[in-house]
Short mmCIF file of C-alpha atoms in Angstrom, two decimals:
data_model
loop_
_atom_site.label_atom_id
_atom_site.label_comp_id
_atom_site.label_asym_id
_atom_site.label_seq_id
_atom_site.Cartn_x
_atom_site.Cartn_y
_atom_site.Cartn_z
CA UNK A 1 12.86 20.34 14.41
CA UNK A 2 14.88 18.95 11.50
CA UNK A 3 14.27 19.72 7.80
CA UNK A 4 12.45 16.41 7.19
CA UNK A 5 10.06 17.10 10.08
CA UNK A 6 9.38 20.56 8.74
CA UNK A 7 8.54 19.04 5.34
CA UNK A 8 6.33 16.52 7.04
CA UNK A 9 4.32 19.14 8.82
CA UNK A 10 3.86 21.15 5.65
CA UNK A 11 2.65 18.17 3.65
CA UNK A 12 0.32 16.90 6.43
CA UNK A 13 -1.12 20.35 6.90
CA UNK A 14 -1.71 20.75 3.18
CA UNK A 15 -3.67 17.51 2.69
CA UNK A 16 -5.65 17.78 5.94
CA UNK A 17 -6.54 21.39 5.22
CA UNK A 18 -7.93 20.47 1.81
CA UNK A 19 -10.07 17.77 3.43
CA UNK A 20 -11.25 19.78 6.44
CA UNK A 21 -12.22 22.80 4.36
CA UNK A 22 -13.68 20.65 1.53
CA UNK A 23 -12.19 22.96 -1.02
CA UNK A 24 -13.14 22.90 -4.68
CA UNK A 25 -10.38 21.82 -7.12
CA UNK A 26 -9.88 25.36 -8.41
CA UNK A 27 -9.42 26.53 -4.78
CA UNK A 28 -7.04 23.61 -4.12
CA UNK A 29 -4.93 24.84 -7.06
CA UNK A 30 -4.06 28.02 -5.16
CA UNK A 31 -2.95 25.97 -2.14
CA UNK A 32 -0.87 23.78 -4.45
CA UNK A 33 0.95 26.77 -5.82
CA UNK A 34 1.98 27.78 -2.29
CA UNK A 35 3.04 24.24 -1.57
CA UNK A 36 5.19 24.11 -4.68
CA UNK A 37 7.15 27.09 -3.40
CA UNK A 38 8.12 25.07 -0.32
CA UNK A 39 9.23 22.11 -2.45
CA UNK A 40 10.84 23.64 -5.62
CA UNK A 41 12.59 20.40 -6.56
CA UNK A 42 9.47 18.19 -6.31
CA UNK A 43 6.71 17.53 -8.79
CA UNK A 44 3.13 17.35 -7.61
CA UNK A 45 0.00 15.60 -8.81
CA UNK A 46 -3.20 16.35 -6.91
CA UNK A 47 -5.82 13.73 -7.74
CA UNK A 48 -9.33 14.56 -6.65
CA UNK A 49 -12.65 12.80 -6.57
CA UNK A 50 -16.11 14.12 -5.88
CA UNK A 51 -17.94 11.46 -3.95
CA UNK A 52 -21.49 11.34 -5.17
CA UNK A 53 -22.88 9.92 -1.92
CA UNK A 54 -21.46 12.56 0.42
CA UNK A 55 -20.93 15.47 -1.99
CA UNK A 56 -17.41 15.80 -0.59
CA UNK A 57 -14.16 16.36 -2.47
CA UNK A 58 -11.45 13.83 -1.50
CA UNK A 59 -7.82 14.45 -2.42
CA UNK A 60 -4.70 12.36 -2.99
CA UNK A 61 -1.43 14.27 -3.16
CA UNK A 62 1.50 12.64 -4.97
CA UNK A 63 4.92 14.19 -4.27
CA UNK A 64 7.61 13.02 -6.71
CA UNK A 65 11.31 13.60 -5.97
CA UNK A 66 13.83 11.78 -8.12
CA UNK A 67 12.42 8.31 -8.80
CA UNK A 68 10.32 8.25 -5.62
CA UNK A 69 6.75 9.25 -5.17
CA UNK A 70 5.10 9.84 -1.76
CA UNK A 71 1.35 9.68 -1.72
CA UNK A 72 -0.92 11.22 0.90
CA UNK A 73 -4.71 10.93 0.90
CA UNK A 74 -7.20 12.45 3.26
CA UNK A 75 -10.91 13.01 3.70
CA UNK A 76 -13.01 14.84 6.30
CA UNK A 77 -15.08 11.89 7.48
CA UNK A 78 -12.44 9.15 7.19
CA UNK A 79 -14.15 7.33 4.32
CA UNK A 80 -11.98 7.52 1.21
CA UNK A 81 -13.36 6.54 -2.20
CA UNK A 82 -12.00 3.22 -3.36
CA UNK A 83 -9.98 4.86 -6.16
CA UNK A 84 -7.92 6.77 -3.59
CA UNK A 85 -7.38 3.88 -1.19
CA UNK A 86 -4.41 1.61 -0.86
CA UNK A 87 -2.00 3.25 1.64
CA UNK A 88 -1.17 2.72 5.28
CA UNK A 89 -3.83 4.37 7.46
CA UNK A 90 -2.31 6.88 9.91
CA UNK A 91 -5.59 7.76 11.56
CA UNK A 92 -9.17 7.70 10.35
CA UNK A 93 -8.43 10.34 7.74
CA UNK A 94 -4.92 9.93 6.37
CA UNK A 95 -3.32 7.28 4.07
CA UNK A 96 0.30 7.09 3.01
CA UNK A 97 1.96 5.28 0.11
CA UNK A 98 5.42 5.40 -1.41
CA UNK A 99 5.83 4.69 -5.17
CA UNK A 100 2.25 3.32 -5.35
CA UNK A 101 3.02 0.90 -2.52
CA UNK A 102 1.98 0.94 1.11
CA UNK A 103 4.85 1.59 3.55
CA UNK A 104 5.69 -2.04 4.24
CA UNK A 105 8.34 -1.32 6.93
CA UNK A 106 5.69 -0.31 9.41
CA UNK A 107 2.73 -2.47 8.40
CA UNK A 108 2.62 -4.33 11.64
CA UNK A 109 3.70 -1.68 14.14
CA UNK A 110 1.53 1.07 12.57
CA UNK A 111 -1.45 -0.37 14.24
CA UNK A 112 0.30 -0.93 17.55
CA UNK A 113 1.38 2.75 17.44
CA UNK A 114 -2.18 3.83 16.81
CA UNK A 115 -3.43 1.84 19.77
CA UNK A 116 -0.77 3.44 21.98
CA UNK A 117 -1.56 6.90 20.54
CA UNK A 118 2.11 7.50 19.72
CA UNK A 119 2.08 11.15 18.96
CA UNK A 120 4.85 11.55 16.37
CA UNK A 121 3.85 8.62 14.12
CA UNK A 122 2.41 10.89 11.45
CA UNK A 123 5.63 12.83 11.14
CA UNK A 124 7.82 9.68 11.31
CA UNK A 125 5.87 7.99 8.51
CA UNK A 126 6.05 10.97 6.18
CA UNK A 127 9.72 11.44 6.94
CA UNK A 128 10.17 7.76 6.14
CA UNK A 129 8.35 8.26 2.84
CA UNK A 130 10.60 11.19 1.88
CA UNK A 131 13.71 9.13 2.81
CA UNK A 132 12.37 6.13 0.92
CA UNK A 133 11.85 8.32 -2.17
CA UNK A 134 15.49 9.36 -1.94
CA UNK A 135 16.66 5.75 -1.33
CA UNK A 136 14.90 4.59 -4.52
CA UNK A 137 17.35 6.83 -6.38
CA UNK A 138 20.37 5.16 -4.65
CA UNK A 139 22.63 3.48 -7.21
CA UNK A 140 23.70 -0.06 -6.26
CA UNK A 141 26.37 -1.63 -8.53
CA UNK A 142 26.42 -5.45 -8.58
CA UNK A 143 29.45 -7.11 -10.16
CA UNK A 144 29.37 -10.42 -12.05
CA UNK A 145 31.51 -12.02 -9.36
CA UNK A 146 29.04 -10.89 -6.62
CA UNK A 147 26.08 -12.15 -8.69
CA UNK A 148 27.82 -15.55 -9.24
CA UNK A 149 28.54 -15.92 -5.58
CA UNK A 150 24.99 -15.04 -4.54
CA UNK A 151 23.46 -17.45 -7.07
CA UNK A 152 25.67 -20.27 -6.00
CA UNK A 153 24.97 -19.61 -2.31
CA UNK A 154 21.19 -19.58 -2.97
CA UNK A 155 21.30 -23.07 -4.48
CA UNK A 156 23.83 -24.41 -1.96
CA UNK A 157 21.73 -23.25 0.98
CA UNK A 158 18.85 -25.46 -0.40
CA UNK A 159 20.96 -28.45 -1.04
CA UNK A 160 20.69 -28.10 -4.81
CA UNK A 161 24.05 -29.03 -6.37
CA UNK A 162 25.15 -29.74 -9.93
CA UNK A 163 23.88 -28.44 -13.22
CA UNK A 164 21.27 -31.18 -13.69
CA UNK A 165 19.56 -30.51 -10.32
CA UNK A 166 19.66 -26.78 -10.90
CA UNK A 167 18.14 -27.13 -14.38
CA UNK A 168 15.39 -29.37 -12.99
CA UNK A 169 14.63 -26.91 -10.19
CA UNK A 170 14.44 -23.97 -12.63
CA UNK A 171 12.33 -26.01 -15.07
CA UNK A 172 9.77 -26.79 -12.38
CA UNK A 173 9.30 -23.07 -11.91
CA UNK A 174 9.35 -22.07 -15.54
CA UNK A 175 12.53 -20.12 -15.17
CA UNK A 176 15.74 -19.78 -17.20
CA UNK A 177 19.03 -19.29 -15.37
CA UNK A 178 19.27 -15.80 -16.88
CA UNK A 179 15.85 -14.88 -15.51
CA UNK A 180 16.64 -16.39 -12.11
CA UNK A 181 19.95 -14.40 -11.95
CA UNK A 182 17.90 -11.24 -12.59
CA UNK A 183 15.74 -12.04 -9.59
CA UNK A 184 18.89 -12.58 -7.42
CA UNK A 185 20.36 -9.31 -8.67
CA UNK A 186 17.07 -7.38 -7.96
CA UNK A 187 17.13 -8.84 -4.45
CA UNK A 188 20.71 -7.78 -3.85
CA UNK A 189 19.87 -4.23 -5.06
CA UNK A 190 16.77 -4.15 -2.87
CA UNK A 191 18.64 -5.19 0.25
CA UNK A 192 21.33 -2.62 -0.44
CA UNK A 193 18.69 0.06 -0.77
CA UNK A 194 17.08 -1.16 2.47
CA UNK A 195 20.44 -0.86 4.26
CA UNK A 196 20.96 2.60 2.81
CA UNK A 197 17.44 3.55 3.91
CA UNK A 198 17.98 2.15 7.42
CA UNK A 199 21.11 4.21 7.87
CA UNK A 200 19.22 7.26 6.67
CA UNK A 201 16.43 6.60 9.12
CA UNK A 202 18.93 6.26 11.92
CA UNK A 203 20.64 9.51 10.92
CA UNK A 204 17.30 11.27 10.91
CA UNK A 205 16.41 9.89 14.35
CA UNK A 206 13.15 8.37 13.16
CA UNK A 207 11.81 5.93 15.77
CA UNK A 208 9.60 3.08 14.49
CA UNK A 209 9.73 0.90 17.61
CA UNK A 210 7.02 1.55 20.22
CA UNK A 211 8.07 1.02 23.84
CA UNK A 212 5.50 -1.78 24.21
CA UNK A 213 7.39 -3.90 21.71
CA UNK A 214 10.55 -3.81 23.81
CA UNK A 215 13.45 -5.46 22.03
CA UNK A 216 11.36 -7.46 19.55
CA UNK A 217 12.84 -6.84 16.05
CA UNK A 218 10.42 -5.38 13.60
CA UNK A 219 11.23 -8.15 11.13
CA UNK A 220 9.81 -10.74 13.54
CA UNK A 221 6.40 -9.14 13.64
CA UNK A 222 4.22 -10.61 10.97
CA UNK A 223 0.70 -9.25 11.11
CA UNK A 224 -0.14 -10.42 7.55
CA UNK A 225 0.95 -13.97 8.51
CA UNK A 226 -1.36 -13.95 11.51
CA UNK A 227 -4.24 -12.77 9.41
CA UNK A 228 -3.43 -15.42 6.77
CA UNK A 229 -3.64 -18.06 9.43
CA UNK A 230 -6.97 -16.61 10.59
CA UNK A 231 -8.28 -16.54 7.02
CA UNK A 232 -7.25 -20.22 6.45
CA UNK A 233 -9.14 -21.31 9.60
CA UNK A 234 -12.30 -19.47 8.56
CA UNK A 235 -12.09 -20.92 5.03
CA UNK A 236 -11.82 -24.40 6.50
CA UNK A 237 -14.94 -23.81 8.66
CA UNK A 238 -16.99 -22.22 5.86
CA UNK A 239 -16.00 -23.93 2.59
CA UNK A 240 -19.29 -23.09 0.82
CA UNK A 241 -19.17 -19.32 1.36
CA UNK A 242 -18.48 -16.89 -1.48
CA UNK A 243 -15.57 -14.44 -1.33
CA UNK A 244 -17.53 -11.45 0.08
CA UNK A 245 -19.00 -13.58 2.84
CA UNK A 246 -15.63 -15.08 3.70
CA UNK A 247 -14.02 -11.69 3.75
CA UNK A 248 -16.71 -10.30 6.08
CA UNK A 249 -16.14 -13.21 8.45
CA UNK A 250 -12.39 -12.68 8.48
CA UNK A 251 -12.82 -8.94 9.12
CA UNK A 252 -15.26 -9.54 11.91
CA UNK A 253 -12.86 -12.02 13.54
CA UNK A 254 -9.90 -9.70 13.60
CA UNK A 255 -8.67 -8.66 17.01
CA UNK A 256 -8.03 -5.19 15.69
CA UNK A 257 -11.77 -4.81 14.82
CA UNK A 258 -12.58 -1.46 13.19
CA UNK A 259 -8.92 -0.51 12.72
CA UNK A 260 -8.35 -3.47 10.36
CA UNK A 261 -11.77 -3.89 8.82
CA UNK A 262 -10.77 -1.75 5.83
CA UNK A 263 -6.99 -2.26 5.91
CA UNK A 264 -6.55 -6.00 6.50
CA UNK A 265 -7.23 -7.03 2.90
CA UNK A 266 -4.57 -4.64 1.64
CA UNK A 267 -2.07 -6.20 4.03
CA UNK A 268 -2.91 -9.76 2.89
CA UNK A 269 -3.13 -8.88 -0.82
CA UNK A 270 -2.07 -11.95 -2.82
CA UNK A 271 -1.73 -14.09 0.31
CA UNK A 272 -5.45 -13.77 0.98
CA UNK A 273 -6.42 -14.33 -2.71
CA UNK A 274 -4.21 -17.39 -2.91
CA UNK A 275 -6.50 -19.02 -0.33
CA UNK A 276 -9.34 -19.00 -2.88
CA UNK A 277 -7.94 -20.92 -5.89
CA UNK A 278 -11.45 -21.76 -7.09
CA UNK A 279 -12.32 -18.08 -7.47
CA UNK A 280 -10.56 -17.90 -10.81
CA UNK A 281 -12.77 -15.07 -12.03
CA UNK A 282 -11.70 -12.77 -9.21
CA UNK A 283 -9.49 -9.90 -10.43
CA UNK A 284 -6.36 -10.85 -8.47
CA UNK A 285 -4.19 -7.93 -7.35
CA UNK A 286 -6.57 -5.30 -8.71
CA UNK A 287 -9.34 -5.11 -6.11
CA UNK A 288 -10.45 -6.95 -3.02
CA UNK A 289 -13.76 -6.93 -1.19
CA UNK A 290 -13.69 -5.51 2.29
CA UNK A 291 -16.17 -5.39 5.08
CA UNK A 292 -17.09 -1.73 5.77
CA UNK A 293 -17.60 -1.58 9.52
CA UNK A 294 -20.32 -4.20 9.27
CA UNK A 295 -22.69 -1.92 7.41
CA UNK A 296 -22.10 -3.07 3.85
CA UNK A 297 -19.52 -4.01 1.29
CA UNK A 298 -17.25 -1.68 -0.59
CA UNK A 299 -14.63 -2.06 -3.33
CA UNK A 300 -11.09 -1.18 -2.45
CA UNK A 301 -8.18 -0.67 -4.81
CA UNK A 302 -5.13 -2.60 -3.78
CA UNK A 303 -2.02 -0.89 -5.01
CA UNK A 304 0.55 -3.02 -3.26
CA UNK A 305 0.99 -5.48 -6.14
CA UNK A 306 -1.25 -3.96 -8.79
CA UNK A 307 0.22 -2.02 -11.69
CA UNK A 308 -2.35 0.82 -11.48
CA UNK A 309 -0.80 4.34 -11.58
CA UNK A 310 -2.71 6.47 -9.11
CA UNK A 311 -1.68 9.65 -10.96
CA UNK A 312 -3.54 8.59 -14.12
CA UNK A 313 -7.20 9.59 -13.96
CA UNK A 314 -7.88 7.75 -17.23
CA UNK A 315 -6.57 4.59 -15.68
CA UNK A 316 -8.66 5.14 -12.60
CA UNK A 317 -11.76 5.52 -14.74
CA UNK A 318 -10.95 2.41 -16.78
CA UNK A 319 -10.32 0.36 -13.68
CA UNK A 320 -13.47 1.71 -12.05
CA UNK A 321 -15.55 0.54 -15.02
CA UNK A 322 -13.98 -2.92 -14.93
CA UNK A 323 -14.46 -3.15 -11.16
CA UNK A 324 -18.00 -1.89 -11.33
CA UNK A 325 -18.90 -4.56 -13.92
CA UNK A 326 -17.47 -7.26 -11.61
CA UNK A 327 -19.16 -5.58 -8.65
CA UNK A 328 -22.56 -5.64 -10.33
CA UNK A 329 -22.13 -9.28 -11.28
CA UNK A 330 -21.34 -10.17 -7.66
CA UNK A 331 -24.34 -8.16 -6.47
CA UNK A 332 -26.61 -10.13 -8.85
CA UNK A 333 -25.25 -13.41 -7.56
CA UNK A 334 -25.23 -12.49 -3.84
CA UNK A 335 -28.35 -10.31 -3.88
CA UNK A 336 -26.47 -7.68 -1.87
CA UNK A 337 -27.30 -4.01 -2.08
CA UNK A 338 -24.36 -1.77 -2.99
CA UNK A 339 -24.05 1.97 -2.54
CA UNK A 340 -21.94 3.14 -5.55
CA UNK A 341 -23.01 6.80 -5.85
CA UNK A 342 -21.70 8.83 -8.73
CA UNK A 343 -18.20 10.34 -8.78
CA UNK A 344 -16.23 12.86 -10.73
CA UNK A 345 -12.44 12.59 -11.11
CA UNK A 346 -9.71 15.03 -11.92
CA UNK A 347 -6.01 15.71 -11.57
CA UNK A 348 -3.94 18.88 -11.14
CA UNK A 349 -0.23 18.58 -11.99
CA UNK A 350 2.54 20.96 -11.06
CA UNK A 351 6.05 19.98 -12.12
#
C-alpha cells in the first residue's frame, strides 16, 4: 500500500466514523486532533451541521495542503444537508470535492464504477484529490512568445485573420485583446497542470478506467452532454412547466435513476440553467432544485461554478437565508410542501 493510499484510508475512516457514530462536535474535536498528527503539514476545517429533521450531525472535512483543498462529506443515512452538498458521490454516504469543485475528471465514469461495484474507487478518488491539491501548486511559466503563438493559433484555427476581424470578434463578446490573452494564458496553465496531474496519477498507479469502458478515452465520455440533450427534449415537450416541475421530469427520465436524482443537476450546472432563459429570477450558479427520490423537492448547493466558500459558516448562513427566501417564494407559487427543518452550523479549524 503506497503512502497516498494510506492517507486515503485514514481520511475516509475519519469522516465515516464521525457519521456512523453520530458524534457531537466536541467529541469530533478529539478525533480531529488525532487526525492532525497523521497530517502535520495540512490544515483542517471540520464543518458540521445539526439537521433539525433527523437530529443527526453531518460533517464536511476540508483538508488543505498548499493551495489545494480536498473536501469529504459524510452522513449516516446518505442524506446530506444542502449546505454540505456539491461533491461527487462515492456511495450513498460520501461526497468528494477539490478546491470547492467536484472532481470533474471522473464525473462520467464515477457512476459507471459504482454500477460495476469497483472496489478501490473510494481510495482512487481520494488519492486523486490529494494529487490534485499538489498539482494546483505546480508553477507553470508562460512566456510572451508562447502566449503570442497560442493566441494567433486560436484565431487562425477559426478562420479569423487580420486586426479588423479580430477586433470585431472580440467586440461581439465584450472582450479586449488583453482580457482575451488572459483567458488563453489561463487555459495554457490549466492544461499544463492537467498534464502534470496526469503524470502524477500514472506514477501513483491510480486507475480511473473501468474494464467495461475498454479503450474508450475518458475525454470522449460526456454524461453532462447526454443529460443536457435529455433536458432540452423535455423542455420542448413541456414548455409551460416551471423549473421544479421540469427538473423532476428530467430526474425521473434519467437512465441512472436514483443514482443521478440528486447529482445530475450538479453535473449540468450552468448548462441546465441556460436552457431556461425566461427564468431570470433563478439564482444561477448558487442553487438548483433537485428531485429527491420522488418524495419531494430539496435545495442543493452547487459549488462547481459558485463562489461560495464551504469553510465559511457565516457565508453558509447568509446563502441559506437567501435560498430559503427564494424557496418560500417558489413554494407559494407552486403550492408545494417543503420540509426545511431547523439546523445549527459550526466549524472547527486546526491549522
